[in-house]
One Martini backbone bead per residue (centre of mass of N, CA, C, O) as a GRO file, in nm:
protein
  354
    1MET     BB    1  -3.428   5.169  -1.819
    2LYS     BB    2  -3.265   4.884  -1.855
    3THR     BB    3  -3.271   4.593  -1.636
    4TYR     BB    4  -3.040   4.342  -1.555
    5ARG     BB    5  -3.046   4.015  -1.429
    6ILE     BB    6  -2.760   3.893  -1.246
    7ALA     BB    7  -2.588   3.600  -1.192
    8THR     BB    8  -2.332   3.515  -0.956
    9ILE     BB    9  -2.080   3.234  -0.981
   10PRO     BB   10  -1.767   3.180  -0.883
   11GLY     BB   11  -1.689   2.947  -0.700
   12ASP     BB   12  -1.373   2.832  -0.758
   13GLY     BB   13  -1.087   2.965  -0.714
   14ILE     BB   14  -1.045   3.196  -0.972
   15GLY     BB   15  -1.345   3.267  -0.977
   16LYS     BB   16  -1.316   3.473  -0.728
   17GLU     BB   17  -1.157   3.682  -0.931
   18VAL     BB   18  -1.300   3.704  -1.222
   19ILE     BB   19  -1.597   3.774  -1.152
   20PRO     BB   20  -1.556   4.049  -1.012
   21ALA     BB   21  -1.420   4.166  -1.263
   22GLY     BB   22  -1.665   4.134  -1.449
   23GLN     BB   23  -1.856   4.312  -1.284
   24GLN     BB   24  -1.690   4.569  -1.300
   25VAL     BB   25  -1.702   4.596  -1.608
   26MET     BB   26  -2.012   4.604  -1.635
   27GLU     BB   27  -2.054   4.864  -1.469
   28VAL     BB   28  -1.883   5.051  -1.646
   29LEU     BB   29  -2.030   4.999  -1.912
   30ALA     BB   30  -2.314   5.092  -1.828
   31LYS     BB   31  -2.229   5.382  -1.760
   32ALA     BB   32  -2.111   5.450  -2.044
   33CYS     BB   33  -2.377   5.397  -2.206
   34GLY     BB   34  -2.668   5.471  -2.044
   35THR     BB   35  -2.912   5.234  -2.133
   36PHE     BB   36  -2.821   5.044  -1.893
   37ALA     BB   37  -2.849   4.790  -1.631
   38PHE     BB   38  -2.733   4.617  -1.335
   39GLU     BB   39  -2.846   4.330  -1.136
   40PHE     BB   40  -2.692   4.175  -0.870
   41GLU     BB   41  -2.648   3.820  -0.770
   42ASN     BB   42  -2.491   3.630  -0.527
   43PHE     BB   43  -2.349   3.287  -0.526
   44GLY     BB   44  -2.198   3.068  -0.268
   45TRP     BB   45  -2.120   2.814  -0.462
   46ASP     BB   46  -1.902   2.561  -0.325
   47GLY     BB   47  -1.683   2.383  -0.146
   48ASP     BB   48  -1.770   2.509   0.125
   49TYR     BB   49  -2.067   2.446   0.094
   50TYR     BB   50  -2.029   2.140   0.086
   51ARG     BB   51  -1.892   2.105   0.368
   52LYS     BB   52  -2.157   2.218   0.515
   53HIS     BB   53  -2.411   2.062   0.331
   54GLY     BB   54  -2.341   1.822   0.103
   55VAL     BB   55  -2.374   2.041  -0.126
   56MET     BB   56  -2.335   2.269  -0.396
   57MET     BB   57  -2.652   2.318  -0.391
   58PRO     BB   58  -2.955   2.386  -0.344
   59ALA     BB   59  -3.260   2.250  -0.416
   60ASP     BB   60  -3.364   2.566  -0.495
   61GLY     BB   61  -3.152   2.699  -0.692
   62LEU     BB   62  -3.301   2.726  -0.966
   63ASP     BB   63  -3.520   2.921  -0.861
   64ALA     BB   64  -3.316   3.157  -0.799
   65LEU     BB   65  -3.240   3.176  -1.128
   66ARG     BB   66  -3.495   3.186  -1.320
   67ASN     BB   67  -3.530   3.526  -1.326
   68LYS     BB   68  -3.288   3.561  -1.489
   69ASP     BB   69  -3.106   3.679  -1.770
   70ALA     BB   70  -2.826   3.578  -1.641
   71ILE     BB   71  -2.512   3.390  -1.608
   72LEU     BB   72  -2.210   3.418  -1.410
   73PHE     BB   73  -1.938   3.191  -1.428
   74GLY     BB   74  -1.656   3.037  -1.311
   75SER     BB   75  -1.598   2.756  -1.117
   76ALA     BB   76  -1.549   2.392  -1.081
   77GLY     BB   77  -1.323   2.305  -0.817
   78ASP     BB   78  -1.171   2.081  -0.571
   79PRO     BB   79  -0.904   1.909  -0.433
   80HIS     BB   80  -1.108   1.786  -0.185
   81ILE     BB   81  -1.308   1.715  -0.428
   82PRO     BB   82  -1.457   1.538  -0.634
   83ASP     BB   83  -1.518   1.627  -0.957
   84HIS     BB   84  -1.806   1.498  -0.995
   85ILE     BB   85  -1.937   1.666  -0.770
   86THR     BB   86  -1.887   1.958  -0.868
   87LEU     BB   87  -2.005   1.927  -1.152
   88TRP     BB   88  -2.290   1.787  -1.096
   89GLY     BB   89  -2.368   1.989  -0.848
   90LEU     BB   90  -2.355   2.253  -1.051
   91ARG     BB   91  -2.305   2.303  -1.355
   92LEU     BB   92  -2.481   2.060  -1.465
   93LYS     BB   93  -2.736   2.133  -1.307
   94ILE     BB   94  -2.782   2.393  -1.467
   95CYS     BB   95  -2.765   2.301  -1.762
   96GLN     BB   96  -2.990   2.079  -1.735
   97GLY     BB   97  -3.213   2.238  -1.583
   98PHE     BB   98  -3.201   2.465  -1.840
   99ASP     BB   99  -3.144   2.343  -2.120
  100GLN     BB  100  -2.831   2.405  -2.218
  101TYR     BB  101  -2.762   2.265  -2.528
  102ALA     BB  102  -2.567   2.510  -2.614
  103ASN     BB  103  -2.221   2.509  -2.659
  104VAL     BB  104  -2.029   2.809  -2.703
  105ARG     BB  105  -1.691   2.844  -2.875
  106PRO     BB  106  -1.492   3.091  -2.931
  107THR     BB  107  -1.204   3.130  -3.166
  108ARG     BB  108  -0.916   3.351  -3.152
  109ILE     BB  109  -0.660   3.566  -3.240
  110LEU     BB  110  -0.550   3.801  -3.054
  111PRO     BB  111  -0.406   4.077  -3.015
  112GLY     BB  112  -0.062   4.018  -2.918
  113ILE     BB  113  -0.069   3.704  -2.950
  114ASP     BB  114   0.129   3.413  -2.907
  115ALA     BB  115   0.089   3.160  -3.107
  116PRO     BB  116   0.186   2.833  -3.184
  117LEU     BB  117   0.104   2.893  -3.486
  118LYS     BB  118   0.336   3.021  -3.697
  119ARG     BB  119   0.167   2.980  -3.985
  120CYS     BB  120  -0.060   3.154  -3.846
  121THR     BB  121  -0.315   3.362  -3.887
  122PRO     BB  122  -0.581   3.526  -3.759
  123GLN     BB  123  -0.756   3.448  -4.017
  124ASP     BB  124  -0.717   3.128  -3.985
  125LEU     BB  125  -0.827   3.169  -3.671
  126ASP     BB  126  -1.192   3.151  -3.682
  127TRP     BB  127  -1.393   3.006  -3.444
  128VAL     BB  128  -1.680   2.782  -3.381
  129ILE     BB  129  -1.787   2.578  -3.114
  130VAL     BB  130  -2.035   2.325  -3.104
  131ARG     BB  131  -2.186   2.187  -2.809
  132GLU     BB  132  -2.328   1.932  -2.685
  133ASN     BB  133  -2.506   1.986  -2.348
  134SER     BB  134  -2.727   1.723  -2.257
  135GLU     BB  135  -2.575   1.457  -2.360
  136GLY     BB  136  -2.432   1.178  -2.440
  137GLU     BB  137  -2.141   1.124  -2.257
  138TYR     BB  138  -2.301   1.329  -2.024
  139SER     BB  139  -2.574   1.184  -1.909
  140GLY     BB  140  -2.531   0.988  -1.641
  141VAL     BB  141  -2.535   0.696  -1.748
  142GLY     BB  142  -2.493   0.437  -1.504
  143GLY     BB  143  -2.248   0.220  -1.323
  144ARG     BB  144  -2.171   0.017  -1.025
  145VAL     BB  145  -2.029  -0.307  -0.952
  146HIS     BB  146  -1.854  -0.484  -0.732
  147GLN     BB  147  -1.695  -0.319  -0.537
  148GLY     BB  148  -1.354  -0.430  -0.487
  149HIS     BB  149  -1.370  -0.650  -0.694
  150PRO     BB  150  -1.258  -0.829  -0.963
  151ILE     BB  151  -1.569  -0.794  -1.096
  152GLU     BB  152  -1.571  -0.514  -1.145
  153ALA     BB  153  -1.809  -0.270  -1.284
  154ALA     BB  154  -1.833  -0.006  -1.540
  155THR     BB  155  -2.065   0.253  -1.661
  156ASP     BB  156  -2.094   0.472  -1.957
  157VAL     BB  157  -2.368   0.610  -2.123
  158SER     BB  158  -2.438   0.704  -2.444
  159ILE     BB  159  -2.690   0.949  -2.518
  160MET     BB  160  -2.889   0.970  -2.821
  161THR     BB  161  -3.121   1.184  -2.961
  162ARG     BB  162  -3.299   1.302  -3.210
  163ALA     BB  163  -3.376   1.571  -3.079
  164GLY     BB  164  -3.089   1.651  -2.981
  165VAL     BB  165  -2.944   1.637  -3.259
  166GLU     BB  166  -3.123   1.824  -3.426
  167ARG     BB  167  -3.092   2.088  -3.254
  168ILE     BB  168  -2.779   2.119  -3.270
  169LEU     BB  169  -2.751   2.112  -3.580
  170ARG     BB  170  -2.939   2.345  -3.640
  171TYR     BB  171  -2.783   2.554  -3.479
  172ALA     BB  172  -2.515   2.527  -3.640
  173PHE     BB  173  -2.626   2.601  -3.918
  174LYS     BB  174  -2.726   2.882  -3.837
  175LEU     BB  175  -2.453   2.992  -3.747
  176ALA     BB  176  -2.305   2.948  -4.013
  177GLN     BB  177  -2.505   3.126  -4.181
  178SER     BB  178  -2.420   3.398  -4.010
  179ARG     BB  179  -2.149   3.364  -4.136
  180PRO     BB  180  -1.950   3.457  -4.391
  181ARG     BB  181  -1.865   3.148  -4.490
  182LYS     BB  182  -2.072   2.922  -4.456
  183LEU     BB  183  -1.917   2.698  -4.256
  184LEU     BB  184  -1.932   2.338  -4.185
  185THR     BB  185  -1.821   2.101  -3.930
  186VAL     BB  186  -1.886   1.761  -3.882
  187VAL     BB  187  -1.831   1.580  -3.600
  188THR     BB  188  -1.710   1.239  -3.575
  189LYS     BB  189  -1.732   0.847  -3.507
  190SER     BB  190  -1.869   0.625  -3.720
  191ASN     BB  191  -1.650   0.398  -3.751
  192ALA     BB  192  -1.684   0.303  -3.432
  193GLN     BB  193  -1.967   0.444  -3.372
  194ARG     BB  194  -2.238   0.254  -3.511
  195HIS     BB  195  -2.496   0.416  -3.397
  196ALA     BB  196  -2.516   0.712  -3.286
  197MET     BB  197  -2.315   0.829  -3.510
  198VAL     BB  198  -2.482   0.745  -3.750
  199MET     BB  199  -2.722   0.914  -3.675
  200TRP     BB  200  -2.576   1.182  -3.680
  201ASP     BB  201  -2.511   1.172  -3.983
  202GLU     BB  202  -2.802   1.146  -4.089
  203ILE     BB  203  -2.903   1.414  -3.962
  204ALA     BB  204  -2.708   1.604  -4.100
  205LEU     BB  205  -2.814   1.554  -4.385
  206GLN     BB  206  -3.102   1.640  -4.330
  207ILE     BB  207  -3.045   1.936  -4.224
  208SER     BB  208  -2.884   2.046  -4.472
  209LYS     BB  209  -3.144   2.087  -4.657
  210GLU     BB  210  -3.222   2.363  -4.496
  211PHE     BB  211  -2.905   2.467  -4.592
  212PRO     BB  212  -2.796   2.539  -4.902
  213ASP     BB  213  -2.581   2.783  -4.822
  214VAL     BB  214  -2.425   2.560  -4.665
  215LYS     BB  215  -2.111   2.452  -4.623
  216TRP     BB  216  -2.028   2.100  -4.577
  217ASP     BB  217  -1.857   1.870  -4.353
  218LYS     BB  218  -1.681   1.568  -4.259
  219GLU     BB  219  -1.520   1.466  -3.939
  220LEU     BB  220  -1.311   1.302  -3.766
  221VAL     BB  221  -1.195   1.366  -3.457
  222ASP     BB  222  -0.896   1.289  -3.501
  223ALA     BB  223  -0.866   1.453  -3.768
  224ALA     BB  224  -0.948   1.730  -3.647
  225THR     BB  225  -0.694   1.782  -3.481
  226ALA     BB  226  -0.502   1.800  -3.726
  227ARG     BB  227  -0.656   2.022  -3.882
  228MET     BB  228  -0.625   2.248  -3.669
  229VAL     BB  229  -0.309   2.254  -3.711
  230ASN     BB  230  -0.263   2.228  -4.039
  231ARG     BB  231  -0.581   2.358  -4.132
  232PRO     BB  232  -0.732   2.618  -4.002
  233ALA     BB  233  -0.863   2.767  -4.261
  234SER     BB  234  -1.077   2.516  -4.312
  235LEU     BB  235  -1.220   2.648  -4.066
  236ASP     BB  236  -1.514   2.763  -3.859
  237THR     BB  237  -1.761   2.571  -3.801
  238LEU     BB  238  -1.833   2.351  -3.526
  239VAL     BB  239  -1.971   2.017  -3.455
  240ALA     BB  240  -2.027   1.832  -3.143
  241THR     BB  241  -2.006   1.645  -2.898
  242ASN     BB  242  -1.964   1.671  -2.571
  243LEU     BB  243  -1.676   1.541  -2.563
  244HIS     BB  244  -1.541   1.633  -2.827
  245ALA     BB  245  -1.581   1.946  -2.781
  246ASP     BB  246  -1.433   1.966  -2.517
  247ILE     BB  247  -1.156   1.894  -2.639
  248LEU     BB  248  -1.138   2.081  -2.892
  249SER     BB  249  -1.165   2.357  -2.735
  250ASP     BB  250  -0.896   2.336  -2.583
  251LEU     BB  251  -0.720   2.323  -2.829
  252ALA     BB  252  -0.810   2.591  -2.949
  253ALA     BB  253  -0.716   2.772  -2.715
  254ALA     BB  254  -0.417   2.693  -2.730
  255LEU     BB  255  -0.376   2.784  -3.030
  256ALA     BB  256  -0.462   3.092  -2.942
  257GLY     BB  257  -0.263   3.086  -2.646
  258SER     BB  258  -0.509   3.032  -2.418
  259LEU     BB  259  -0.735   2.939  -2.170
  260GLY     BB  260  -0.760   3.236  -2.039
  261ILE     BB  261  -0.933   3.360  -2.308
  262ALA     BB  262  -1.172   3.161  -2.300
  263PRO     BB  263  -1.505   3.124  -2.392
  264THR     BB  264  -1.856   3.059  -2.284
  265GLY     BB  265  -2.186   2.927  -2.377
  266ASN     BB  266  -2.490   2.835  -2.212
  267ILE     BB  267  -2.760   2.763  -2.424
  268ASP     BB  268  -3.103   2.873  -2.458
  269PRO     BB  269  -3.249   2.930  -2.754
  270GLU     BB  270  -3.559   2.957  -2.642
  271ARG     BB  271  -3.566   3.125  -2.365
  272ARG     BB  272  -3.682   2.978  -2.095
  273TYR     BB  273  -3.396   3.029  -1.975
  274PRO     BB  274  -3.113   3.097  -1.843
  275SER     BB  275  -2.803   3.174  -1.940
  276MET     BB  276  -2.449   3.065  -1.937
  277PHE     BB  277  -2.134   3.225  -1.850
  278GLU     BB  278  -1.781   3.126  -1.919
  279PRO     BB  279  -1.486   3.034  -1.849
  280ILE     BB  280  -1.264   2.748  -1.931
  281HIS     BB  281  -1.012   2.725  -1.711
  282GLY     BB  282  -1.099   2.694  -1.430
  283SER     BB  283  -0.973   2.693  -1.094
  284ALA     BB  284  -0.667   2.704  -1.053
  285PHE     BB  285  -0.525   2.647  -0.757
  286ASP     BB  286  -0.217   2.721  -0.807
  287ILE     BB  287  -0.314   3.055  -0.840
  288MET     BB  288  -0.469   3.113  -0.605
  289GLY     BB  289  -0.456   3.437  -0.457
  290LYS     BB  290  -0.221   3.589  -0.662
  291GLY     BB  291  -0.330   3.760  -0.915
  292LEU     BB  292  -0.282   3.574  -1.205
  293ALA     BB  293  -0.536   3.579  -1.345
  294ASN     BB  294  -0.711   3.565  -1.644
  295PRO     BB  295  -0.991   3.781  -1.739
  296VAL     BB  296  -1.057   3.751  -2.048
  297GLY     BB  297  -1.254   3.511  -2.051
  298THR     BB  298  -1.469   3.669  -1.893
  299PHE     BB  299  -1.502   3.916  -2.079
  300TRP     BB  300  -1.585   3.748  -2.329
  301SER     BB  301  -1.833   3.627  -2.189
  302VAL     BB  302  -1.973   3.902  -2.163
  303VAL     BB  303  -2.007   3.947  -2.460
  304MET     BB  304  -2.200   3.706  -2.497
  305LEU     BB  305  -2.411   3.806  -2.297
  306LEU     BB  306  -2.481   4.071  -2.445
  307GLU     BB  307  -2.576   3.940  -2.706
  308HIS     BB  308  -2.806   3.769  -2.575
  309ILE     BB  309  -2.969   4.024  -2.436
  310GLY     BB  310  -2.943   4.273  -2.661
  311GLU     BB  311  -2.622   4.419  -2.664
  312PRO     BB  312  -2.425   4.468  -2.929
  313ALA     BB  313  -2.278   4.738  -2.886
  314ALA     BB  314  -2.152   4.667  -2.611
  315ALA     BB  315  -2.003   4.418  -2.710
  316GLN     BB  316  -1.822   4.563  -2.918
  317ARG     BB  317  -1.690   4.757  -2.720
  318LEU     BB  318  -1.558   4.543  -2.538
  319MET     BB  319  -1.398   4.387  -2.755
  320ALA     BB  320  -1.220   4.624  -2.842
  321VAL     BB  321  -1.085   4.654  -2.565
  322ILE     BB  322  -0.966   4.378  -2.536
  323GLU     BB  323  -0.784   4.403  -2.790
  324SER     BB  324  -0.622   4.651  -2.687
  325VAL     BB  325  -0.504   4.497  -2.439
  326THR     BB  326  -0.369   4.247  -2.578
  327ALA     BB  327  -0.177   4.432  -2.760
  328ASN     BB  328  -0.040   4.468  -2.474
  329PRO     BB  329   0.227   4.311  -2.327
  330ALA     BB  330   0.203   4.453  -2.038
  331LEU     BB  331  -0.103   4.292  -2.019
  332HIS     BB  332   0.020   4.014  -1.967
  333THR     BB  333  -0.013   3.724  -1.839
  334GLY     BB  334   0.145   3.433  -1.760
  335ASP     BB  335  -0.002   3.255  -1.986
  336LEU     BB  336   0.134   3.484  -2.203
  337GLY     BB  337   0.432   3.567  -2.077
  338GLY     BB  338   0.373   3.761  -1.846
  339LYS     BB  339   0.328   4.007  -1.547
  340ALA     BB  340   0.047   4.054  -1.513
  341LEU     BB  341  -0.239   4.126  -1.339
  342THR     BB  342  -0.563   4.114  -1.288
  343VAL     BB  343  -0.589   4.417  -1.208
  344ASP     BB  344  -0.450   4.539  -1.456
  345VAL     BB  345  -0.649   4.442  -1.671
  346THR     BB  346  -0.906   4.553  -1.544
  347GLN     BB  347  -0.824   4.853  -1.534
  348ALA     BB  348  -0.775   4.886  -1.838
  349VAL     BB  349  -1.062   4.823  -1.928
  350CYS     BB  350  -1.210   5.037  -1.759
  351LYS     BB  351  -1.061   5.285  -1.870
  352ALA     BB  352  -1.142   5.243  -2.171
  353LEU     BB  353  -1.452   5.253  -2.121
  354ALA     BB  354  -1.453   5.544  -1.965
   0.00000   0.00000   0.00000
């Protein structure tokens, strides 16, 4: 029997509630399938760790994760610690340290969920957003000078490399090619960002020639937001820069009903390092410890994890159960307009799996 080594990093806020729920579901699923098992190791890297040690994770933290098959991550964010410290000190340190350059965010309207787009059917909104996850606007290049003085200046430099742009666009074209519609929208802003984004456009045209069966178009990021609302059926797979896709994917999740149901995978397509899977909802400290968090985003992230490690049948089984649970309004958490608790949704999923 194959045993997969999984690192769990709950992080902060409701991450401490949804990640244990995700582990519980994975254990029940493995037992129900009977062909594989999970070996979990938990890492308590969070705001409390920072307050004690002055860092979000130890200097050798990546080495502790390196031999894992995958990472299940909760959230990074503490109201008493500046956000750039929690993000760069934990989540981005793992993403960049393991060169997880493809951030993949599927979005669709799950059964039973009342999405804001009233004229939109579930078939109209079935997207995957591919986010460049290693450079661009989140390269971390920049600085501040003359702090506190009238002449203070600050820079954040967006860095795009030909290698980085080629690999994310090639990944997106391959993903679009694997989906039934074979349709890709390349999101850009080359009318205003006339250097790096013009290069992005040029490379998109170059890579497209490798995929003659993929129909593709180009959309400015501001127009893409309107298209997502007004013409959702015209989209299927989207690819965008680090910042643009970060924003577009939150809009996509909201249009599908809630950020609480949305998953993501931080993927190293070459499989040199473990990939990391997480819900996109953040730490949500306002509902922390109340049992109100929606664990569906974590469960769907587990589906992506299972697909990545090579267990597609188990992934399909879990996704079918998730859809059967969301189809029941009595199992909707507060973000979906219901009154169910985290434990109610988790128990329902576990019962259906078993």
